[in-house]
Coordinates of C-alpha atoms in Angstrom, one line a residue:
Chain A
M1 CA -39.0 108.8 186.4
D2 CA -36.5 109.7 189.1
L3 CA -34.0 110.5 186.3
I4 CA -36.3 113.0 184.6
I5 CA -37.0 114.7 188.0
E6 CA -33.2 114.7 188.7
G7 CA -32.7 116.2 185.2
I8 CA -35.2 118.9 185.7
A9 CA -33.7 119.8 189.1
K10 CA -30.3 119.8 187.6
A11 CA -31.5 122.1 184.8
I12 CA -33.0 124.6 187.3
A13 CA -29.8 124.5 189.3
L14 CA -27.6 125.1 186.3
I15 CA -29.8 128.0 185.1
V16 CA -30.3 129.6 188.5
T17 CA -26.6 129.4 189.5
L18 CA -25.7 130.7 186.0
D19 CA -23.1 127.9 185.5
P20 CA -20.4 129.6 183.4
E21 CA -19.8 126.5 181.1
V22 CA -23.5 126.0 180.4
L23 CA -23.9 129.8 179.8
N24 CA -21.0 129.7 177.3
I25 CA -22.5 126.7 175.5
T26 CA -25.9 128.3 175.3
W27 CA -24.5 131.6 174.1
L28 CA -22.4 129.9 171.4
S29 CA -25.4 127.9 170.2
L30 CA -27.3 131.1 169.9
K31 CA -24.5 132.9 168.1
V32 CA -23.7 130.1 165.7
S33 CA -27.3 129.3 164.8
G34 CA -28.3 133.0 164.8
C35 CA -25.5 133.9 162.3
A36 CA -26.3 130.9 160.1
T37 CA -30.0 131.9 160.1
L38 CA -29.1 135.5 159.1
I39 CA -26.9 134.3 156.2
S40 CA -29.6 131.9 155.1
L41 CA -32.1 134.7 155.2
F42 CA -30.0 136.9 152.9
L43 CA -29.4 134.1 150.5
G44 CA -32.7 132.3 150.8
I45 CA -35.0 135.4 150.4
S46 CA -33.1 136.8 147.5
F47 CA -32.8 133.5 145.7
G48 CA -36.3 132.5 146.6
T49 CA -37.8 135.8 145.3
M50 CA -35.9 135.5 142.1
L51 CA -37.0 132.0 141.6
A52 CA -40.7 132.9 142.4
L53 CA -40.8 135.8 140.0
A54 CA -38.7 134.8 137.1
D55 CA -39.9 132.5 134.3
F56 CA -37.4 130.3 132.6
P57 CA -37.2 126.8 131.3
G58 CA -36.3 124.3 134.1
K59 CA -37.9 126.4 136.8
R60 CA -40.0 123.6 138.1
L61 CA -37.0 121.4 138.3
L62 CA -35.1 124.0 140.2
V63 CA -38.0 124.6 142.6
S64 CA -38.2 120.8 143.1
I65 CA -34.5 120.7 143.9
V66 CA -34.9 123.5 146.4
N67 CA -37.9 121.8 148.0
T68 CA -35.8 118.6 148.3
G69 CA -33.0 120.6 149.9
M70 CA -35.4 121.7 152.6
G71 CA -34.9 118.2 154.0
L72 CA -31.2 118.1 153.5
P73 CA -29.8 115.7 156.1
P74 CA -27.4 117.6 158.4
V75 CA -24.9 114.7 158.5
V76 CA -24.6 114.8 154.7
V77 CA -23.9 118.5 154.9
G78 CA -21.4 117.9 157.7
L79 CA -19.5 115.2 155.8
F80 CA -19.1 117.3 152.7
V81 CA -18.2 120.5 154.5
T82 CA -15.6 118.6 156.5
I83 CA -14.1 117.1 153.4
F84 CA -14.0 120.5 151.7
L85 CA -12.5 122.2 154.7
W86 CA -9.8 119.7 155.5
R87 CA -6.3 121.2 155.5
N88 CA -5.5 119.4 152.4
G89 CA -9.0 119.8 150.9
P90 CA -10.2 122.3 148.3
L91 CA -11.0 125.0 150.9
G92 CA -8.3 124.0 153.3
F93 CA -6.5 127.4 152.9
L94 CA -9.3 129.0 154.9
E95 CA -8.2 127.0 158.0
I96 CA -11.6 127.1 159.6
L97 CA -12.3 123.3 160.2
Y98 CA -13.1 122.7 163.9
T99 CA -14.1 126.4 164.5
P100 CA -17.4 128.0 165.1
G101 CA -17.0 129.6 161.7
A102 CA -17.2 126.2 160.0
M103 CA -20.3 125.4 162.1
I104 CA -21.9 128.6 160.8
L105 CA -21.1 127.7 157.3
A106 CA -22.5 124.2 157.6
Q107 CA -25.7 125.4 159.3
A108 CA -26.2 128.1 156.7
I109 CA -26.1 125.5 154.0
I110 CA -28.7 123.5 155.9
A111 CA -31.0 126.5 156.5
T112 CA -30.7 128.2 153.1
P113 CA -32.9 125.7 151.2
I114 CA -35.5 125.9 153.9
V115 CA -35.7 129.7 153.7
T116 CA -35.6 129.6 149.9
G117 CA -38.4 127.1 149.7
I118 CA -40.7 129.0 152.0
T119 CA -39.8 132.2 150.3
V120 CA -40.8 130.8 146.9
A121 CA -44.1 129.5 148.4
S122 CA -44.9 132.8 150.1
I123 CA -44.2 135.0 147.1
Q124 CA -46.1 132.8 144.8
N125 CA -49.0 132.8 147.2
L126 CA -49.4 136.6 146.9
P127 CA -52.3 137.7 144.6
A128 CA -51.1 137.4 141.0
N129 CA -52.3 140.9 140.1
L130 CA -50.3 142.5 142.9
K131 CA -47.2 142.5 140.9
L132 CA -49.0 144.2 138.0
Q133 CA -50.6 146.7 140.2
I134 CA -47.4 147.8 141.8
L135 CA -45.7 148.2 138.4
A136 CA -48.8 150.1 137.1
L137 CA -48.4 152.6 139.9
G138 CA -45.0 153.4 138.5
A139 CA -42.7 151.4 140.7
S140 CA -39.3 150.3 139.4
R141 CA -38.7 146.6 139.2
G142 CA -36.5 146.8 142.3
Q143 CA -39.2 148.6 144.2
M144 CA -41.8 146.1 143.1
V145 CA -39.6 143.2 144.4
W146 CA -39.1 144.9 147.7
M147 CA -42.8 145.6 148.1
L148 CA -43.6 141.9 147.3
I149 CA -41.1 140.8 150.0
K150 CA -42.6 143.2 152.5
E151 CA -46.1 142.0 151.6
A152 CA -45.0 138.4 152.2
R153 CA -43.2 139.1 155.5
L154 CA -45.6 137.2 157.7
P155 CA -45.2 133.8 155.9
L156 CA -41.5 134.7 155.6
L157 CA -41.3 134.8 159.4
A158 CA -42.4 131.2 159.4
G159 CA -39.4 130.6 157.2
V160 CA -37.2 132.3 159.8
M161 CA -38.6 130.0 162.5
A162 CA -38.2 126.9 160.4
G163 CA -34.6 127.8 159.4
F164 CA -33.5 128.7 163.0
G165 CA -35.3 125.7 164.4
G166 CA -33.7 123.5 161.9
V167 CA -30.1 124.5 162.7
I168 CA -30.2 125.1 166.5
S169 CA -31.5 121.6 167.0
E170 CA -29.1 120.0 164.5
V171 CA -26.3 117.9 165.8
G172 CA -24.8 115.8 163.0
A173 CA -23.1 118.6 161.1
S174 CA -22.1 120.6 164.2
I175 CA -20.2 117.7 165.7
M176 CA -18.4 116.8 162.5
V177 CA -17.3 120.3 161.4
G178 CA -17.0 121.8 164.9
G179 CA -15.4 118.9 166.7
N180 CA -17.3 119.5 170.0
I181 CA -14.2 121.2 171.4
K182 CA -14.7 122.3 175.1
G183 CA -15.2 126.0 175.6
Y184 CA -14.8 126.7 171.9
S185 CA -17.1 124.8 169.5
R186 CA -19.3 122.9 172.0
V187 CA -23.0 123.8 171.5
L188 CA -26.1 122.6 173.3
T189 CA -26.8 119.7 171.0
T190 CA -23.2 118.3 170.8
A191 CA -22.8 118.7 174.6
T192 CA -26.1 116.7 175.1
V193 CA -24.8 113.9 172.9
M194 CA -21.5 113.8 174.8
E195 CA -23.0 114.0 178.3
A196 CA -25.4 111.2 177.4
G197 CA -22.5 109.1 176.2
R198 CA -20.7 109.8 179.4
G199 CA -23.7 108.5 181.3
N200 CA -24.4 112.0 182.8
F201 CA -28.1 111.7 181.9
D202 CA -29.1 114.4 184.4
V203 CA -26.8 117.0 182.7
A204 CA -28.0 115.8 179.3
I205 CA -31.6 116.3 180.3
A206 CA -30.7 119.7 181.7
L207 CA -29.1 120.7 178.5
S208 CA -32.0 119.5 176.5
L209 CA -34.4 121.5 178.6
I210 CA -32.3 124.6 178.1
L211 CA -32.3 124.0 174.4
L212 CA -36.1 123.6 174.4
L213 CA -36.5 126.8 176.4
L214 CA -34.3 128.7 174.1
C215 CA -36.2 127.5 171.0
F216 CA -39.5 128.3 172.7
A217 CA -38.3 131.8 173.7
I218 CA -37.1 132.7 170.1
N219 CA -40.2 131.2 168.5
Y220 CA -42.5 133.0 171.0
L221 CA -40.9 136.3 170.1
L222 CA -41.2 135.7 166.4
T223 CA -44.8 134.4 166.7
R224 CA -45.7 137.5 168.6
I225 CA -44.4 139.7 165.9
Q226 CA -46.2 137.6 163.3
Q227 CA -49.5 137.6 165.1
R228 CA -49.4 141.3 166.0
E229 CA -48.9 142.3 162.4
R230 CA -51.4 139.9 161.0
P231 CA -53.6 141.9 158.6
R232 CA -57.1 142.0 159.8
Chain B
M1 CA -33.0 146.3 140.3
N2 CA -31.2 148.7 142.6
R3 CA -32.4 147.1 145.8
F4 CA -31.5 143.7 144.6
K5 CA -28.0 144.7 143.8
K6 CA -27.7 146.4 147.2
M7 CA -28.9 143.2 148.9
W8 CA -26.5 141.1 147.0
C9 CA -23.6 143.5 147.9
A10 CA -24.7 143.1 151.5
V11 CA -24.6 139.4 151.2
V12 CA -21.2 139.3 149.7
V13 CA -19.9 141.8 152.3
V14 CA -21.4 139.7 155.2
L15 CA -20.0 136.5 153.8
T16 CA -16.5 137.9 153.2
F17 CA -16.6 139.4 156.7
I18 CA -17.6 136.1 158.3
V19 CA -15.1 134.0 156.4
G20 CA -12.4 136.6 157.1
A21 CA -13.1 136.9 160.7
A22 CA -13.3 133.1 161.1
S23 CA -10.0 132.5 159.4
L24 CA -8.4 135.3 161.5
A25 CA -9.8 133.8 164.6
A26 CA -8.4 130.4 163.6
A27 CA -5.0 131.8 162.7
A28 CA -4.5 133.9 165.8
P29 CA -3.5 131.3 168.4
K30 CA -1.3 128.5 167.2
A31 CA -3.8 125.7 166.8
L32 CA -2.9 122.0 167.3
I33 CA -5.2 119.2 166.4
L34 CA -5.2 116.2 168.7
A35 CA -7.0 113.2 167.4
T36 CA -7.7 110.8 170.3
T37 CA -10.0 108.1 171.5
T38 CA -13.3 108.6 173.3
S39 CA -12.0 106.9 176.4
T40 CA -9.5 109.7 177.2
Q41 CA -12.2 112.3 176.8
D42 CA -15.1 110.4 178.4
S43 CA -13.0 109.6 181.5
G44 CA -12.3 113.3 182.0
L45 CA -8.5 112.9 181.8
L46 CA -8.1 115.4 178.9
D47 CA -10.3 118.0 180.7
V48 CA -7.4 118.1 183.3
L49 CA -4.4 117.8 180.9
I50 CA -5.4 120.0 178.0
P51 CA -5.9 123.2 179.9
A52 CA -2.5 122.6 181.6
F53 CA -0.8 122.1 178.3
E54 CA -2.4 125.2 176.7
K55 CA -1.3 127.3 179.6
Q56 CA 2.2 126.0 179.5
S57 CA 2.8 126.0 175.8
G58 CA 0.5 128.7 174.4
Y59 CA -0.9 126.4 171.8
F60 CA -4.7 126.1 171.4
V61 CA -5.6 122.4 171.3
K62 CA -8.5 121.2 169.2
T63 CA -9.3 117.8 170.7
I64 CA -11.2 115.6 168.3
A65 CA -12.4 112.5 170.3
V66 CA -13.1 109.7 167.9
G67 CA -12.1 106.0 167.9
S68 CA -8.4 105.1 167.5
G69 CA -9.1 103.9 164.0
Q70 CA -10.5 107.2 162.9
A71 CA -7.8 109.1 164.7
M72 CA -5.1 107.2 162.7
A73 CA -7.1 107.8 159.5
M74 CA -7.0 111.5 160.2
G75 CA -3.3 111.2 160.8
K76 CA -2.8 109.4 157.5
K77 CA -4.5 112.3 155.7
G78 CA -2.5 115.0 157.6
E79 CA -5.7 116.2 159.2
A80 CA -4.3 115.8 162.7
D81 CA -1.0 116.8 164.2
V82 CA -0.7 114.4 167.1
L83 CA -2.4 111.2 168.1
L84 CA -3.2 109.7 171.5
V85 CA -4.4 106.2 170.7
H86 CA -4.7 102.7 172.1
S87 CA -4.6 100.2 169.2
P88 CA -1.1 98.8 169.3
D89 CA -1.3 96.5 166.2
D90 CA -2.7 99.2 164.0
E91 CA -0.3 101.7 165.4
K92 CA 2.7 99.6 164.4
K93 CA 1.3 99.3 160.9
F94 CA 0.8 103.1 160.9
M95 CA 4.4 103.6 161.9
V96 CA 5.8 101.0 159.4
E97 CA 3.9 102.8 156.6
G98 CA 5.7 106.0 157.6
F99 CA 2.7 108.0 158.7
G100 CA 4.0 108.7 162.1
V101 CA 7.2 109.5 164.0
N102 CA 8.3 109.1 167.5
R103 CA 5.8 106.7 168.9
R104 CA 6.1 106.8 172.7
L105 CA 4.4 104.9 175.5
V106 CA 2.3 107.1 177.8
M107 CA 0.1 105.0 180.1
H108 CA -2.0 101.9 180.4
N109 CA -5.0 100.5 182.1
D110 CA -6.9 97.4 181.3
F111 CA -9.9 96.1 179.5
V112 CA -12.6 94.2 181.4
I113 CA -15.5 92.1 180.2
V114 CA -18.7 93.3 181.8
G115 CA -22.1 91.9 181.8
P116 CA -25.5 91.7 183.5
P117 CA -25.4 90.7 187.2
N118 CA -27.4 87.4 186.5
D119 CA -24.5 86.4 184.1
P120 CA -26.3 84.0 181.7
A121 CA -23.1 82.8 180.1
K122 CA -21.6 82.1 183.6
L123 CA -18.5 84.1 183.0
R124 CA -17.9 85.0 186.7
G125 CA -14.7 83.4 187.9
T126 CA -13.4 82.8 184.4
K127 CA -9.6 83.4 184.3
T128 CA -8.8 84.0 180.7
S129 CA -10.4 86.2 178.1
A130 CA -10.3 83.4 175.5
E131 CA -12.3 81.1 177.7
A132 CA -14.7 83.9 178.4
V133 CA -15.5 84.7 174.8
K134 CA -15.9 81.0 174.1
K135 CA -18.5 80.8 176.9
I136 CA -20.4 83.8 175.4
A137 CA -20.4 82.3 171.9
H138 CA -21.4 78.8 173.1
S139 CA -24.2 80.0 175.2
G140 CA -25.3 82.4 172.5
S141 CA -25.5 85.3 175.0
L142 CA -25.9 88.8 173.6
F143 CA -22.6 90.6 173.1
L144 CA -22.4 94.3 172.2
S145 CA -19.5 95.3 170.1
R146 CA -18.3 98.9 169.4
G147 CA -18.0 98.0 165.7
D148 CA -16.3 101.3 165.0
N149 CA -12.6 100.4 164.4
S150 CA -11.7 101.9 167.7
G151 CA -8.9 100.6 169.8
T152 CA -11.4 98.7 172.0
H153 CA -13.0 97.2 168.9
A154 CA -9.6 96.1 167.6
K155 CA -8.8 94.5 170.9
E156 CA -12.2 92.7 170.9
K157 CA -11.7 91.4 167.4
K158 CA -8.3 90.1 168.5
L159 CA -10.0 88.2 171.4
W160 CA -12.5 86.5 169.1
K161 CA -9.7 85.6 166.7
A162 CA -7.5 84.2 169.4
A163 CA -10.4 82.0 170.6
G164 CA -11.1 80.9 167.0
I165 CA -14.6 82.2 166.9
N166 CA -16.2 84.0 164.0
A167 CA -18.6 86.3 165.8
E168 CA -19.5 88.7 163.0
G169 CA -22.9 88.0 161.6
Q170 CA -24.0 85.8 164.5
K171 CA -27.4 86.5 165.9
W172 CA -26.1 87.1 169.5
Y173 CA -23.4 89.5 168.2
Q174 CA -24.5 93.1 167.7
Q175 CA -22.5 96.1 166.7
T176 CA -23.6 99.5 168.0
G177 CA -21.2 101.7 166.0
L178 CA -21.2 104.1 169.0
G179 CA -18.6 105.3 171.5
M180 CA -17.7 103.3 174.6
G181 CA -20.1 105.1 177.0
E182 CA -23.0 104.7 174.7
T183 CA -22.2 101.1 174.0
L184 CA -22.1 100.3 177.7
N185 CA -25.5 102.0 178.0
V186 CA -26.9 99.8 175.3
A187 CA -25.4 96.7 176.9
A188 CA -26.9 97.6 180.2
E189 CA -30.4 98.1 178.7
K190 CA -30.2 95.0 176.6
K191 CA -28.6 92.9 179.4
G192 CA -25.7 92.0 177.2
Y193 CA -21.9 91.5 177.6
A194 CA -19.3 94.0 176.4
L195 CA -15.6 94.6 176.4
T196 CA -14.7 98.0 177.8
D197 CA -11.7 99.9 179.1
R198 CA -11.8 100.1 182.9
G199 CA -11.7 103.9 182.9
T200 CA -14.9 104.5 181.0
Y201 CA -16.7 101.7 183.0
L202 CA -15.7 103.3 186.3
A203 CA -16.8 106.7 185.1
L204 CA -20.2 105.4 184.2
I205 CA -20.6 102.9 187.0
K206 CA -23.3 104.7 189.0
R207 CA -25.8 104.4 186.2
L208 CA -25.0 101.0 184.8
R209 CA -26.4 97.6 185.9
L210 CA -23.3 95.9 184.6
E211 CA -20.7 94.1 186.6
I212 CA -17.0 93.3 185.9
L213 CA -17.0 89.6 185.2
V214 CA -13.5 89.0 183.7
E215 CA -10.4 90.9 184.5
G216 CA -6.7 90.6 185.1
D217 CA -5.8 88.5 182.0
P218 CA -2.5 89.8 180.4
S219 CA -4.3 89.8 177.0
L220 CA -6.6 92.5 178.4
L221 CA -3.9 95.1 178.7
N222 CA -4.9 98.5 177.3
V223 CA -1.9 100.6 176.3
Y224 CA -1.9 104.2 175.1
H225 CA 0.8 105.7 172.9
V226 CA 1.4 109.2 171.7
I227 CA 2.4 109.5 168.0
E228 CA 3.5 112.6 166.1
V229 CA 2.2 112.8 162.6
N230 CA 4.9 112.6 160.0
P231 CA 5.2 116.1 158.4
V232 CA 7.1 114.6 155.4
K233 CA 3.8 113.6 153.8
W234 CA 1.8 116.6 154.7
S235 CA 3.4 120.0 154.9
K236 CA 0.6 121.6 156.9
V237 CA 1.2 119.5 160.0
N238 CA 2.1 121.5 163.1
V239 CA 5.4 119.7 163.8
A240 CA 6.5 121.9 166.8
G241 CA 3.1 121.7 168.4
A242 CA 2.9 118.0 168.0
K243 CA 6.3 117.5 169.6
A244 CA 5.5 119.9 172.4
F245 CA 2.4 117.9 173.2
A246 CA 4.0 114.5 173.0
D247 CA 6.9 115.7 175.2
F248 CA 4.3 117.1 177.6
M249 CA 2.5 113.8 177.8
V250 CA 5.6 111.9 178.8
S251 CA 7.0 114.6 181.1
Q252 CA 7.4 113.7 184.8
K253 CA 4.9 116.3 185.9
V254 CA 2.1 115.0 183.7
Q255 CA 2.9 111.4 184.4
K256 CA 2.3 112.1 188.0
I257 CA -1.0 113.8 187.2
I258 CA -2.0 110.7 185.2
G259 CA -1.1 108.4 188.0
T260 CA -3.3 110.2 190.5
F261 CA -6.2 111.1 188.2
G262 CA -9.5 109.6 189.4
V263 CA -8.2 108.6 192.8
D264 CA -10.4 111.2 194.6
K265 CA -13.5 110.1 192.7
F266 CA -13.1 106.4 192.3
G267 CA -10.7 105.4 195.0
A268 CA -8.3 104.1 192.5
P269 CA -6.4 105.6 189.5
L270 CA -8.0 105.1 186.1
F271 CA -4.6 105.1 184.3
F272 CA -1.1 104.0 185.2
P273 CA 1.8 106.2 183.9
D274 CA 4.3 104.3 181.8
A275 CA 6.5 106.9 180.1
G276 CA 10.0 105.7 179.5
K277 CA 9.3 102.1 180.2
K278 CA 10.1 99.4 177.8
P279 CA 7.0 97.8 176.3
E280 CA 8.3 94.4 177.3
T281 CA 8.0 95.2 181.0
L282 CA 4.2 95.6 180.4
G283 CA 4.1 92.2 178.7
L284 CA 3.7 93.5 175.2

């Protein structure tokens, strides 16, 4: 119990004194996971919408694969991204292993199936006649797709939260492709693992609390947008 | 279809931009990959040495702290430039196979056998490591092994072998597969014995209910070498950077820093500088 209180005290101290290292780590977490979420939104929403609207043989199989991908284990992604990005690996010429760029890549791979899956579900959940109505009013196919995405934006926000929540709390891939390098690729989760390993449980608890606060702040913001816009 | 195309264009542009920016960022400072053991990082020594090296040389060091086994595996694949490791038998094999060049002695400290204060296997006062591991085995007391091919794990396997005990698969022998600090935490929680380097133990001492029970046996020596990865096999290895780092580690200035590191915090140094010494003088 003492340890938890010490940890909370440490967290408050680190936040109040604006500890530069903790600030850096927090900012990098936000940047990396934010970028990864943005990329996954682009990919996931476009791919998910296509998947939801198109009819083709093997569609069910593909949707099942995407839904399985929603639970893609981060360590598996981390392992394969590492092997691909090795200097002497297939993508070694990029020279991005052990950089924040590699972490963004790995996290985007983790988040994209999550956003895709939720997009498929949200678009398919729209009234079936909506598509016909929009087309009947003279919209082009592109306009129709855009309107459907706009119509599904509230459930899509849930996708944003799930994707972001998935990657900012992820540690397996980040530590493998980022290397937990001090002041460069160290994020909240990898720092927590390291500090716990070093026996600095108070700092580890402090970092965890900061991570939780960050997640809460982002989700609170998104939820407010979602609830405000809820159709009455 | 217009919007769709626009969106895809945007995706492609964003991706190209990110990959481009990332590779630029990676290429800008001369990066050097140091593969090392968890003990050098967990003790805090590298937090002191790396910034000094970066400032002096202009290289940007990517420290990847893994076990010695994994560090050498990275070296074998040309995925690291320079190694700082403590697994002498495996290092010699690494050198014989031609994966490394210029293996140099950097420093040493020692391993100790730690355990719960009530000491169920009665190790306290035992002089040799062989006798100690025999006592653990015969009393069936819980022993926590790293189990991760690290230098510490290699040393531990050597101790079992020297004592003629086959520990693997025994009920009292558990492998954590974790780093040194984490393994000590597990040992403390489960009231088990463990082999650890003194540096990590001292760094964690305030939280651990574990005591040093066996120490001082010559077989418990823990020696660190710096090895430059052989560029003949892998053309992408940063040869100049690796040499600069290795030279830095054995330089007089750094050896002095190593010798005093930890004195202010623990009252005794965590590592003893050995650059230029003959291995025989250490009893190797």
